[in-house]
Coordinates of C-alpha atoms in Angstrom, one line a residue:
X1 CA 0.0 0.0 0.0
X2 CA 1.2 3.5 -0.8
X3 CA 1.1 5.4 2.4
X4 CA 2.3 8.8 1.1
X5 CA 1.2 9.9 -2.4
X6 CA 2.7 13.1 -3.9
X7 CA 0.7 14.8 -6.6
X8 CA 3.1 16.7 -8.9
X9 CA 1.7 19.5 -11.0
X10 CA 4.9 20.6 -12.9
X11 CA 8.3 18.9 -13.2
X12 CA 10.2 21.6 -11.3
X13 CA 7.8 21.2 -8.3
X14 CA 9.3 17.8 -7.6
X15 CA 12.1 19.5 -5.7
X16 CA 10.0 20.0 -2.6
X17 CA 8.7 16.4 -2.6
X18 CA 12.2 14.9 -3.1
X19 CA 13.5 16.9 -0.2
X20 CA 10.7 15.6 2.0
X21 CA 10.7 12.0 0.8
X22 CA 14.3 11.3 1.8
X23 CA 13.0 11.4 5.4
X24 CA 9.8 9.3 4.8
X25 CA 10.2 5.8 6.1
X26 CA 6.9 4.4 4.7
X27 CA 6.0 3.4 1.2
X28 CA 5.7 6.5 -1.1
X29 CA 5.1 7.3 -4.7
X30 CA 4.0 10.1 -7.0
X31 CA 1.5 10.7 -9.7
X32 CA 1.6 13.4 -12.3
X33 CA -1.3 15.9 -12.3
X34 CA -0.3 17.1 -15.8
X35 CA 1.2 15.2 -18.6
X36 CA 4.4 17.1 -18.6
X37 CA 5.1 15.9 -15.0
X38 CA 5.4 12.3 -16.2
X39 CA 8.8 10.8 -15.5
X40 CA 10.0 14.0 -13.7
X41 CA 11.6 12.3 -10.7
X42 CA 14.1 9.6 -10.5
X43 CA 14.1 9.7 -6.6
X44 CA 10.5 8.9 -6.0
X45 CA 8.7 6.0 -7.5
X46 CA 6.1 7.0 -10.1
X47 CA 2.7 5.3 -10.5
X48 CA 1.8 5.4 -14.2
X49 CA -1.6 6.8 -14.9
X50 CA -3.5 6.8 -18.2
X51 CA -4.9 10.3 -17.7
X52 CA -3.0 12.6 -15.4
X53 CA -5.9 15.1 -15.3
X54 CA -8.2 12.4 -13.8
X55 CA -6.8 13.1 -10.3
X56 CA -9.8 11.9 -8.3
X57 CA -10.0 8.6 -10.2
X58 CA -6.2 8.1 -9.9
X59 CA -6.1 8.8 -6.2
X60 CA -9.0 6.5 -5.4
X61 CA -7.5 3.7 -7.5
X62 CA -4.3 4.0 -5.5
X63 CA -6.0 4.4 -2.2
X64 CA -3.1 6.1 -0.3
X65 CA -2.8 7.0 3.3
X66 CA -2.3 10.7 2.6
X67 CA -1.9 12.9 -0.4
X68 CA 0.7 15.7 -0.5
X69 CA 0.2 18.6 -2.9
X70 CA 2.4 21.7 -3.3
X71 CA 0.3 23.8 -5.6
X72 CA -3.2 25.2 -5.3
X73 CA -4.4 25.7 -8.9
X74 CA -7.4 23.7 -9.8
X75 CA -8.0 22.3 -6.4
X76 CA -11.7 23.1 -6.8
X77 CA -11.8 20.5 -9.6
X78 CA -11.0 17.7 -7.2
X79 CA -13.0 15.9 -4.5
X80 CA -10.5 13.2 -3.3
X81 CA -9.7 15.2 -0.2
X82 CA -13.2 14.3 1.1
X83 CA -12.0 10.8 1.6
X84 CA -8.2 11.1 2.0
X85 CA -6.2 13.5 4.2
X86 CA -4.5 16.2 2.1
X87 CA -1.3 17.9 3.2
X88 CA -0.3 21.2 1.5
X89 CA 3.3 22.4 1.3
X90 CA 4.3 25.3 -0.9
X91 CA 6.8 24.7 -3.7
X92 CA 9.1 27.5 -2.6
X93 CA 8.1 30.6 -0.7
X94 CA 7.4 33.7 -2.8
X95 CA 7.6 36.8 -0.6
X96 CA 6.4 39.6 -2.9
X97 CA 3.6 37.9 -4.9
X98 CA 0.9 37.6 -2.2
X99 CA 1.0 33.8 -2.2
X100 CA 0.0 33.9 1.5
X101 CA -3.4 35.3 0.7
X102 CA -3.9 33.2 -2.4
X103 CA -3.0 30.0 -0.6
X104 CA -5.3 30.9 2.3
X105 CA -8.2 31.6 0.1
X106 CA -8.0 28.7 -2.3
X107 CA -6.9 25.5 -0.6
X108 CA -6.9 25.6 3.2
X109 CA -10.5 24.6 3.6
X110 CA -9.7 21.3 1.9
X111 CA -6.6 20.2 3.8
X112 CA -5.8 18.3 6.9
X113 CA -2.5 20.0 7.4
X114 CA -0.8 23.1 6.0
X115 CA 2.9 23.2 6.2
X116 CA 4.1 26.8 6.3
X117 CA 7.6 27.9 5.2
X118 CA 7.8 30.3 8.1
X119 CA 5.9 32.2 10.7
X120 CA 4.9 34.9 8.3
X121 CA 3.0 32.3 6.2
X122 CA 1.7 30.5 9.3
X123 CA 0.0 33.6 10.7
X124 CA -1.9 34.0 7.4
X125 CA -2.8 30.4 7.3
X126 CA -4.0 30.3 10.9
X127 CA -6.2 33.3 10.4
X128 CA -8.0 31.7 7.4
X129 CA -7.9 28.0 8.0
X130 CA -10.8 26.1 9.6
X131 CA -10.2 25.2 13.3
X132 CA -9.6 21.5 12.5
X133 CA -6.7 22.3 10.1
X134 CA -3.2 21.8 11.5
X135 CA -0.8 24.5 10.6
X136 CA 2.9 23.7 11.2
X137 CA 6.0 25.8 10.5
X138 CA 8.5 23.4 8.8
X139 CA 10.8 25.7 6.7
X140 CA 11.7 25.2 3.1
X141 CA 12.7 21.6 2.5
X142 CA 14.4 22.2 -0.9
X143 CA 16.7 24.8 0.8
X144 CA 18.1 22.4 3.4
X145 CA 21.1 21.6 1.1
X146 CA 22.0 25.3 1.1
X147 CA 22.5 25.6 4.8
X148 CA 26.1 26.0 5.8
X149 CA 27.2 25.5 2.2
X150 CA 30.6 27.2 1.7
X151 CA 30.6 30.1 -0.8
X152 CA 32.5 29.0 -4.0
X153 CA 34.3 32.4 -4.5
X154 CA 34.7 31.7 -8.2
X155 CA 33.1 34.9 -9.6
X156 CA 29.9 33.1 -10.6
X157 CA 26.6 34.9 -10.6
X158 CA 23.1 33.3 -10.8
X159 CA 20.3 35.2 -12.5
X160 CA 17.0 33.6 -11.5
X161 CA 13.9 35.9 -11.8
X162 CA 10.3 35.1 -11.2
X163 CA 8.2 34.0 -14.1
X164 CA 6.8 36.8 -16.2
X165 CA 3.4 35.4 -17.0
X166 CA 2.2 35.1 -13.4
X167 CA 4.6 37.3 -11.4
X168 CA 4.9 40.2 -13.9
X169 CA 8.5 40.3 -12.7
X170 CA 11.6 41.9 -14.0
X171 CA 12.4 39.1 -16.5
X172 CA 11.1 40.8 -19.7
X173 CA 12.6 44.1 -18.7
X174 CA 16.0 43.0 -17.5
X175 CA 17.0 39.6 -19.1
X176 CA 18.7 41.1 -22.2
X177 CA 20.6 43.7 -20.2
X178 CA 21.8 41.2 -17.6
X179 CA 23.3 39.0 -20.4
X180 CA 25.0 42.0 -21.9
X181 CA 26.2 43.3 -18.6
X182 CA 28.2 40.1 -18.0
X183 CA 29.1 39.4 -21.6
X184 CA 32.9 38.9 -21.9
X185 CA 33.4 40.0 -18.3
X186 CA 35.5 38.3 -15.6
X187 CA 32.3 36.7 -14.2
X188 CA 30.5 33.6 -15.2
X189 CA 26.8 34.1 -15.4
X190 CA 24.3 31.3 -14.9
X191 CA 21.2 32.5 -16.8
X192 CA 18.2 30.7 -15.3
X193 CA 14.7 31.7 -16.5
X194 CA 11.7 30.3 -14.7
X195 CA 10.5 27.1 -16.3
X196 CA 7.3 28.8 -17.4
X197 CA 9.3 31.3 -19.5
X198 CA 11.1 28.5 -21.3
X199 CA 7.9 27.0 -22.7
X200 CA 5.1 29.6 -23.0
X201 CA 3.7 33.1 -22.5
X202 CA 5.2 36.5 -23.0
X203 CA 8.5 35.5 -21.5
X204 CA 9.2 32.8 -24.2
X205 CA 10.4 35.2 -26.9
X206 CA 12.8 36.8 -24.4
X207 CA 14.2 33.4 -23.5
X208 CA 14.7 32.4 -27.1
X209 CA 16.5 35.7 -27.9
X210 CA 18.7 35.5 -24.8
X211 CA 19.6 31.9 -25.5
X212 CA 20.7 32.7 -29.0
X213 CA 23.0 35.5 -27.6
X214 CA 24.3 33.3 -24.8
X215 CA 25.4 30.8 -27.5
X216 CA 27.9 33.4 -28.6
X217 CA 29.3 34.1 -25.1
X218 CA 31.9 31.8 -23.5
X219 CA 31.3 33.1 -19.9
X220 CA 27.5 32.9 -19.9
X221 CA 25.7 29.6 -19.4
X222 CA 22.0 28.9 -20.0
X223 CA 21.2 26.9 -16.9
X224 CA 19.3 23.8 -17.7
X225 CA 19.4 22.1 -14.3
X226 CA 16.0 20.9 -13.4
X227 CA 16.0 22.4 -9.9
X228 CA 18.0 25.5 -8.7
X229 CA 19.7 24.1 -5.6
X230 CA 23.0 23.1 -7.1
X231 CA 23.2 26.3 -9.2
X232 CA 22.7 28.2 -5.9
X233 CA 25.4 26.2 -4.2
X234 CA 27.8 27.0 -7.0
X235 CA 27.1 30.8 -7.1
X236 CA 28.4 33.7 -5.2
X237 CA 25.7 36.3 -5.9
X238 CA 22.0 36.0 -6.8
X239 CA 20.3 38.5 -9.2
X240 CA 16.6 38.2 -9.0
X241 CA 13.5 40.3 -8.2
X242 CA 10.8 38.8 -5.9
X243 CA 11.1 35.2 -7.0
X244 CA 10.6 32.3 -4.5
X245 CA 14.3 31.6 -5.2
X246 CA 15.1 34.5 -2.9
X247 CA 13.7 32.7 0.2
X248 CA 15.9 29.7 -0.7
X249 CA 18.9 31.9 -1.3
X250 CA 18.6 33.6 2.1
X251 CA 19.8 30.2 3.5
X252 CA 23.2 30.8 2.0
X253 CA 23.9 34.2 3.6
X254 CA 25.4 35.4 0.3
X255 CA 24.8 38.7 -1.4
X256 CA 21.5 39.3 -3.1
X257 CA 20.6 41.8 -5.8
X258 CA 16.9 42.5 -6.5
X259 CA 15.9 44.1 -9.8
X260 CA 12.9 46.4 -9.2
X261 CA 11.8 47.0 -12.8
X262 CA 8.6 45.0 -12.5
X263 CA 5.4 45.4 -14.5
X264 CA 2.9 44.6 -11.8
X265 CA 1.3 48.0 -11.0
X266 CA -0.1 46.8 -7.6
X267 CA 3.1 45.3 -6.3
X268 CA 6.6 46.3 -5.2
X269 CA 9.7 44.2 -4.8
X270 CA 10.2 43.6 -1.1
X271 CA 13.6 45.2 -0.4
X272 CA 15.6 42.5 1.3
X273 CA 19.0 42.7 -0.5
X274 CA 20.6 45.4 -2.6
X275 CA 18.0 46.9 -5.0
X276 CA 18.4 48.5 -8.4
X277 CA 16.5 49.0 -11.6
X278 CA 19.3 47.5 -13.6
X279 CA 22.4 45.5 -12.9
X280 CA 26.0 46.9 -13.5
X281 CA 29.4 45.3 -13.0
X282 CA 30.5 48.0 -10.5
X283 CA 27.7 46.9 -8.2
X284 CA 28.6 43.2 -8.5
X285 CA 32.3 44.0 -8.0
X286 CA 31.6 45.9 -4.8
X287 CA 29.4 43.0 -3.5
X288 CA 32.0 40.5 -4.4
X289 CA 34.8 42.4 -2.6
X290 CA 33.0 43.6 0.5
X291 CA 29.7 41.9 0.7
X292 CA 26.4 43.8 1.3
X293 CA 26.6 47.2 3.0
X294 CA 25.8 47.4 6.7
X295 CA 22.4 49.0 6.0
X296 CA 21.4 46.1 3.7
X297 CA 22.7 43.5 6.3
X298 CA 20.4 45.1 8.9
X299 CA 17.5 45.1 6.5
X300 CA 18.1 41.4 5.7
X301 CA 18.3 40.5 9.4
X302 CA 15.0 42.3 9.9
X303 CA 13.4 40.4 7.1
X304 CA 14.7 37.1 8.4
X305 CA 13.1 37.8 11.7
X306 CA 9.8 38.8 10.1
X307 CA 9.7 35.7 7.8
X308 CA 10.5 33.3 10.6
X309 CA 11.9 30.6 8.4
X310 CA 13.8 28.0 10.3
X311 CA 17.1 27.6 8.5
X312 CA 18.7 24.7 10.3
X313 CA 18.8 22.2 7.4
X314 CA 16.0 20.1 9.0
X315 CA 12.9 21.4 7.1
X316 CA 12.5 18.2 5.1
X317 CA 12.7 16.2 8.2
X318 CA 10.0 18.3 9.9
X319 CA 7.8 18.2 6.8
X320 CA 8.1 14.4 6.6
X321 CA 7.1 14.0 10.3
X322 CA 4.0 16.1 9.6
X323 CA 3.1 14.2 6.5
X324 CA 3.4 10.8 8.2
X325 CA 1.4 12.1 11.1
X326 CA -1.6 12.5 8.7
X327 CA -1.4 9.0 7.2
X328 CA -4.9 7.6 7.6

């Protein structure tokens, strides 16, 4: 019997489940919720299903002890949670895209347990969740591998913005200029667009154009790693905006540059690291030599306290304990 069943929406979302599953000591498996999630993990057994979108039918046929979901789109299409306990854990932890409110309003009434990345999320969950829903702060499982990781100090910068289609982030406005900034410089740039901007939406033409330019540059790499963890471990500076990658990156303690040229009129980039409308090498040079200025370090410390994310490398372990606690 499958005790723990993960329902994977998109291939990149497997990162959360894999970080949890290494601490699960009962039988586990995953099903794809979309066709493109088929075969996405080589660390968790996959149960092949004829129709990934037939989620209720697939769950009931498997008859698991608990279902773990790390998205919230389309939850109103399902009814399996009326029979099986459902645990929700976010894939990442966006800070500036109002995911706390969206999560609270769309999925919490259906779950047995909501695993929050930090106290900031937990407070929002508790205020919205029915009284019988367990809310537990676990941290960010996929960021465990970043805790205490030594900085590489190899002049490598990672560019990882939020997806343009949903986040209206800085990608379309800054991607080309980021590539040109680092072109033929002393730095290696890992160019990592969000998976959505590699396959669809208004970000796709930007990705194609940048990828063609990158092919001409020996020091710029189009990062094709399925998940960002190893790219983060290998980089000295992150350039982003308000992507969920920021919450993971904070586990490294390394410099952060946030690009503020976003197109969402009702949002602002939460100022956690060094902020700028555009990147330039002088800024990166200064960060590489001296780290973040004292004022930015104080701001980061204030944000860390406000977010309340436990960064001890045990988030996956805590999440696994909460998941197994819900096995029917």
